[in-house]
Amino acid sequence: MRINKDLVNAASFNPTKKSHQMSIIDMCQKIDNQTISLPLYQRDLSWTIAKCVSLLNYQLLGKAPVSPISINVILNTEDCVPQVSFVDRELLEKVERGQYSVVDGQQRLTTNYKAYTNHEDFRNIVLDLGKGIFTEVQGAIRNNQIPVGILLYKEDSALFDYAQKRSTLKPPQVMSLLLQIKSKIKNYNYTINSAEDLSEDEQIEWFEVLNNAGSRVSIIQMRFSKLKAHGIDIYTQYTNLFRSKLSEVGYDNFFTPQKTTVSYPIAALNPAYEIVTGRAHSNNYAPMPSDTKENQLCSLTPDELNKCFSLTLEALDVVLDFLDNNELKKPDRIDYINYLLGFFVFNGFDINNETRDFLIKWYDDVDFTNKSNTDRRDIFNDLISKKAK
């Protein structure tokens, strides 16, 4: 009987023997000096403030350890996946032998790193001494609360300076407790599961095995993350701005579940893609998630892609102003906004009264409920072709 040689090799190799522990402070210091980094394909940050608070509370109050971090140790620096830094996702000019590249654990590491650096995103997260938990606050920070970025900051002097200015935090027993909490979280150990020199496909496979019970990184996000190598950061230059514009007018509810934070903005690029490339409108380029064209968008030059971003964001502003100026009902789904956005991209931003009346009537009458993809494409085709004369 012939036995597969790969099976023999696999039977003699135990990857669990490469596991070890590392404290939060050690990991944060390595992120600071960029010896812990992210592979270029990694998506952007997805955790809400509420999820970050939950992790901080679990590390403080939980009775079991947090799940392991998965690391690909880079030994062959010539053929490795390009690496980016945490938080700002800047391309690393040089990758050192022994670099820790995070396959799974970006959200947890970033949460701790933002507390360690007193990041602006965490300005409203505090430790409430009365409630005994980390919590998000609205408004002024009370005397029995201390910002997480002060408590867990890399330099202990920040905690001492803050406490000296507040009489409620000066008593020795309070300061002693704060130092004990800081020490506990600083020295909290994560298990690190490591492998060496995995290919990009092997890393993605590992991630998907680890996350097969939850949401998988979308192919869309991976493909767009790679554009960073060409100077395009789709998150900071487009998707985050798209979401921010909608959030500012109270439309946060559109982005649930998490995968829609990318799919909705990317779908909205379809009209701009057709305009920038000079193509005639195709039926399957409606601004809806099932028609996202990540491959086509990724094939554009950086200049063309930036034009798509700019045109789409400008059209989004026009749509939001249109809804507000005409006192239209709040949309209950993003299709209303993406379809109107597509109309303005195809037909221009300056409209006459007849066109305004046509759009208002369309907005009041259109119904996206229980529509097939074919029906939804027909709705968009009818909309962009019926500009009033």
Tab-separated table of N, CA and C in Angstrom, residues 37-45 70-72 74 80-85 89 91 101-107 198-208 210-211 216-229 234-235:
chain	number	residue	atom	x	y	z
A	37	SER	N	2.683	43.508	13.178
A	37	SER	CA	2.045	44.245	12.088
A	37	SER	C	0.876	43.454	11.524
A	38	LEU	N	0.300	43.963	10.456
A	38	LEU	CA	-0.844	43.315	9.817
A	38	LEU	C	-0.516	43.009	8.360
A	39	PRO	N	-0.972	41.866	7.849
A	39	PRO	CA	-0.806	41.607	6.416
A	39	PRO	C	-1.704	42.548	5.615
A	40	LEU	N	-1.249	42.911	4.440
A	40	LEU	CA	-1.947	43.907	3.634
A	40	LEU	C	-3.395	43.546	3.364
A	41	TYR	N	-3.702	42.249	3.259
A	41	TYR	CA	-5.067	41.855	2.906
A	41	TYR	C	-6.066	42.066	4.037
A	42	GLN	N	-5.587	42.313	5.262
A	42	GLN	CA	-6.514	42.446	6.389
A	42	GLN	C	-7.486	43.597	6.170
A	43	ARG	N	-8.731	43.375	6.539
A	43	ARG	CA	-9.746	44.427	6.451
A	43	ARG	C	-9.474	45.500	7.486
A	44	ASP	N	-10.267	46.578	7.424
A	44	ASP	CA	-10.094	47.654	8.400
A	44	ASP	C	-10.755	47.285	9.717
A	45	LEU	N	-10.702	48.192	10.675
A	45	LEU	CA	-11.285	47.941	11.991
A	45	LEU	C	-12.801	47.858	11.895
A	70	SER	N	-3.619	34.690	16.720
A	70	SER	CA	-2.939	33.842	15.738
A	70	SER	C	-1.941	34.682	14.945
A	71	ILE	N	-0.686	34.243	14.945
A	71	ILE	CA	0.417	35.012	14.378
A	71	ILE	C	1.158	34.193	13.316
A	72	ASN	N	1.448	34.833	12.192
A	72	ASN	CA	2.347	34.241	11.210
A	72	ASN	C	3.716	34.897	11.380
A	74	ILE	N	7.213	35.836	10.205
A	74	ILE	CA	7.853	35.989	8.902
A	74	ILE	C	9.357	35.743	9.029
A	80	CYS	N	7.308	37.547	1.481
A	80	CYS	CA	6.176	37.641	2.416
A	80	CYS	C	5.116	38.610	1.900
A	81	VAL	N	3.906	38.487	2.453
A	81	VAL	CA	2.828	39.428	2.164
A	81	VAL	C	3.231	40.807	2.692
A	82	PRO	N	3.068	41.877	1.913
A	82	PRO	CA	3.376	43.224	2.421
A	82	PRO	C	2.644	43.489	3.734
A	83	GLN	N	3.278	44.255	4.613
A	83	GLN	CA	2.746	44.493	5.949
A	83	GLN	C	2.337	45.959	6.137
A	84	VAL	N	1.286	46.168	6.942
A	84	VAL	CA	0.858	47.526	7.287
A	84	VAL	C	0.832	47.661	8.804
A	85	SER	N	0.916	48.895	9.272
A	85	SER	CA	0.906	49.165	10.705
A	85	SER	C	-0.506	49.124	11.258
A	89	ARG	N	-2.738	51.928	9.362
A	89	ARG	CA	-2.598	51.053	8.203
A	89	ARG	C	-1.596	51.600	7.177
A	91	LEU	N	1.829	51.378	5.037
A	91	LEU	CA	2.710	50.323	4.553
A	91	LEU	C	4.077	50.401	5.235
A	101	SER	N	3.174	38.829	12.163
A	101	SER	CA	2.082	39.287	11.303
A	101	SER	C	0.775	38.678	11.793
A	102	VAL	N	-0.194	39.509	12.151
A	102	VAL	CA	-1.409	39.047	12.823
A	102	VAL	C	-2.424	38.496	11.825
A	103	VAL	N	-2.683	37.208	11.922
A	103	VAL	CA	-3.685	36.554	11.077
A	103	VAL	C	-5.074	36.725	11.690
A	104	ASP	N	-5.166	36.550	12.998
A	104	ASP	CA	-6.449	36.685	13.694
A	104	ASP	C	-6.204	37.336	15.052
A	105	GLY	N	-6.870	38.453	15.302
A	105	GLY	CA	-6.702	39.140	16.579
A	105	GLY	C	-6.543	40.646	16.440
A	106	GLN	N	-6.700	41.157	15.205
A	106	GLN	CA	-6.509	42.589	14.979
A	106	GLN	C	-7.405	43.446	15.871
A	107	GLN	N	-8.670	43.077	16.002
A	107	GLN	CA	-9.613	43.908	16.755
A	107	GLN	C	-9.246	43.957	18.237
A	198	LEU	N	3.669	31.369	6.389
A	198	LEU	CA	2.473	30.933	5.666
A	198	LEU	C	2.273	31.816	4.441
A	199	SER	N	1.795	31.209	3.367
A	199	SER	CA	1.428	31.989	2.186
A	199	SER	C	0.152	32.765	2.488
A	200	GLU	N	-0.183	33.696	1.615
A	200	GLU	CA	-1.417	34.471	1.824
A	200	GLU	C	-2.629	33.548	1.865
A	201	ASP	N	-2.706	32.594	0.956
A	201	ASP	CA	-3.852	31.674	0.936
A	201	ASP	C	-3.913	30.852	2.213
A	202	GLU	N	-2.771	30.415	2.706
A	202	GLU	CA	-2.745	29.631	3.953
A	202	GLU	C	-3.184	30.480	5.139
A	203	GLN	N	-2.803	31.750	5.144
A	203	GLN	CA	-3.227	32.642	6.227
A	203	GLN	C	-4.737	32.843	6.197
A	204	ILE	N	-5.275	33.071	5.015
A	204	ILE	CA	-6.718	33.284	4.884
A	204	ILE	C	-7.486	32.027	5.288
A	205	GLU	N	-6.960	30.866	4.877
A	205	GLU	CA	-7.606	29.609	5.272
A	205	GLU	C	-7.602	29.453	6.788
A	206	TRP	N	-6.494	29.796	7.427
A	206	TRP	CA	-6.388	29.707	8.883
A	206	TRP	C	-7.414	30.629	9.534
A	207	PHE	N	-7.505	31.845	9.028
A	207	PHE	CA	-8.466	32.795	9.584
A	207	PHE	C	-9.887	32.259	9.472
A	208	GLU	N	-10.223	31.709	8.316
A	208	GLU	CA	-11.595	31.245	8.100
A	208	GLU	C	-11.929	30.044	8.977
A	210	LEU	N	-10.687	29.598	11.963
A	210	LEU	CA	-10.859	30.167	13.299
A	210	LEU	C	-12.196	30.877	13.452
A	211	ASN	N	-12.712	31.406	12.343
A	211	ASN	CA	-13.913	32.233	12.416
A	211	ASN	C	-15.115	31.611	11.732
A	216	ARG	N	-17.143	35.976	8.284
A	216	ARG	CA	-15.865	35.820	7.614
A	216	ARG	C	-15.477	37.136	6.959
A	217	VAL	N	-14.172	37.368	6.848
A	217	VAL	CA	-13.721	38.552	6.138
A	217	VAL	C	-14.216	38.450	4.710
A	218	SER	N	-14.894	39.471	4.238
A	218	SER	CA	-15.440	39.409	2.894
A	218	SER	C	-14.326	39.499	1.865
A	219	ILE	N	-14.546	38.852	0.732
A	219	ILE	CA	-13.591	38.924	-0.374
A	219	ILE	C	-13.453	40.370	-0.834
A	220	ILE	N	-14.563	41.115	-0.779
A	220	ILE	CA	-14.517	42.528	-1.160
A	220	ILE	C	-13.485	43.262	-0.318
A	221	GLN	N	-13.536	43.090	0.991
A	221	GLN	CA	-12.630	43.811	1.874
A	221	GLN	C	-11.177	43.416	1.623
A	222	MET	N	-10.936	42.133	1.405
A	222	MET	CA	-9.570	41.690	1.164
A	222	MET	C	-9.006	42.310	-0.110
A	223	ARG	N	-9.816	42.299	-1.165
A	223	ARG	CA	-9.324	42.823	-2.439
A	223	ARG	C	-9.026	44.308	-2.345
A	224	PHE	N	-9.892	45.037	-1.677
A	224	PHE	CA	-9.672	46.471	-1.579
A	224	PHE	C	-8.531	46.809	-0.625
A	225	SER	N	-8.320	45.991	0.386
A	225	SER	CA	-7.205	46.234	1.298
A	225	SER	C	-5.881	46.219	0.548
A	226	LYS	N	-5.783	45.374	-0.467
A	226	LYS	CA	-4.531	45.258	-1.211
A	226	LYS	C	-4.211	46.519	-2.014
A	227	LEU	N	-5.202	47.376	-2.252
A	227	LEU	CA	-4.950	48.613	-2.992
A	227	LEU	C	-4.021	49.547	-2.236
A	228	LYS	N	-3.843	49.282	-0.934
A	228	LYS	CA	-2.940	50.107	-0.138
A	228	LYS	C	-1.544	50.132	-0.756
A	229	ALA	N	-1.171	49.051	-1.402
A	229	ALA	CA	0.138	48.982	-2.042
A	229	ALA	C	0.266	49.984	-3.186
A	234	ILE	N	-8.988	52.531	0.743
A	234	ILE	CA	-10.410	52.686	0.465
A	234	ILE	C	-11.214	53.033	1.709
A	235	TYR	N	-10.690	52.669	2.885
A	235	TYR	CA	-11.419	52.923	4.113
A	235	TYR	C	-11.371	54.398	4.493
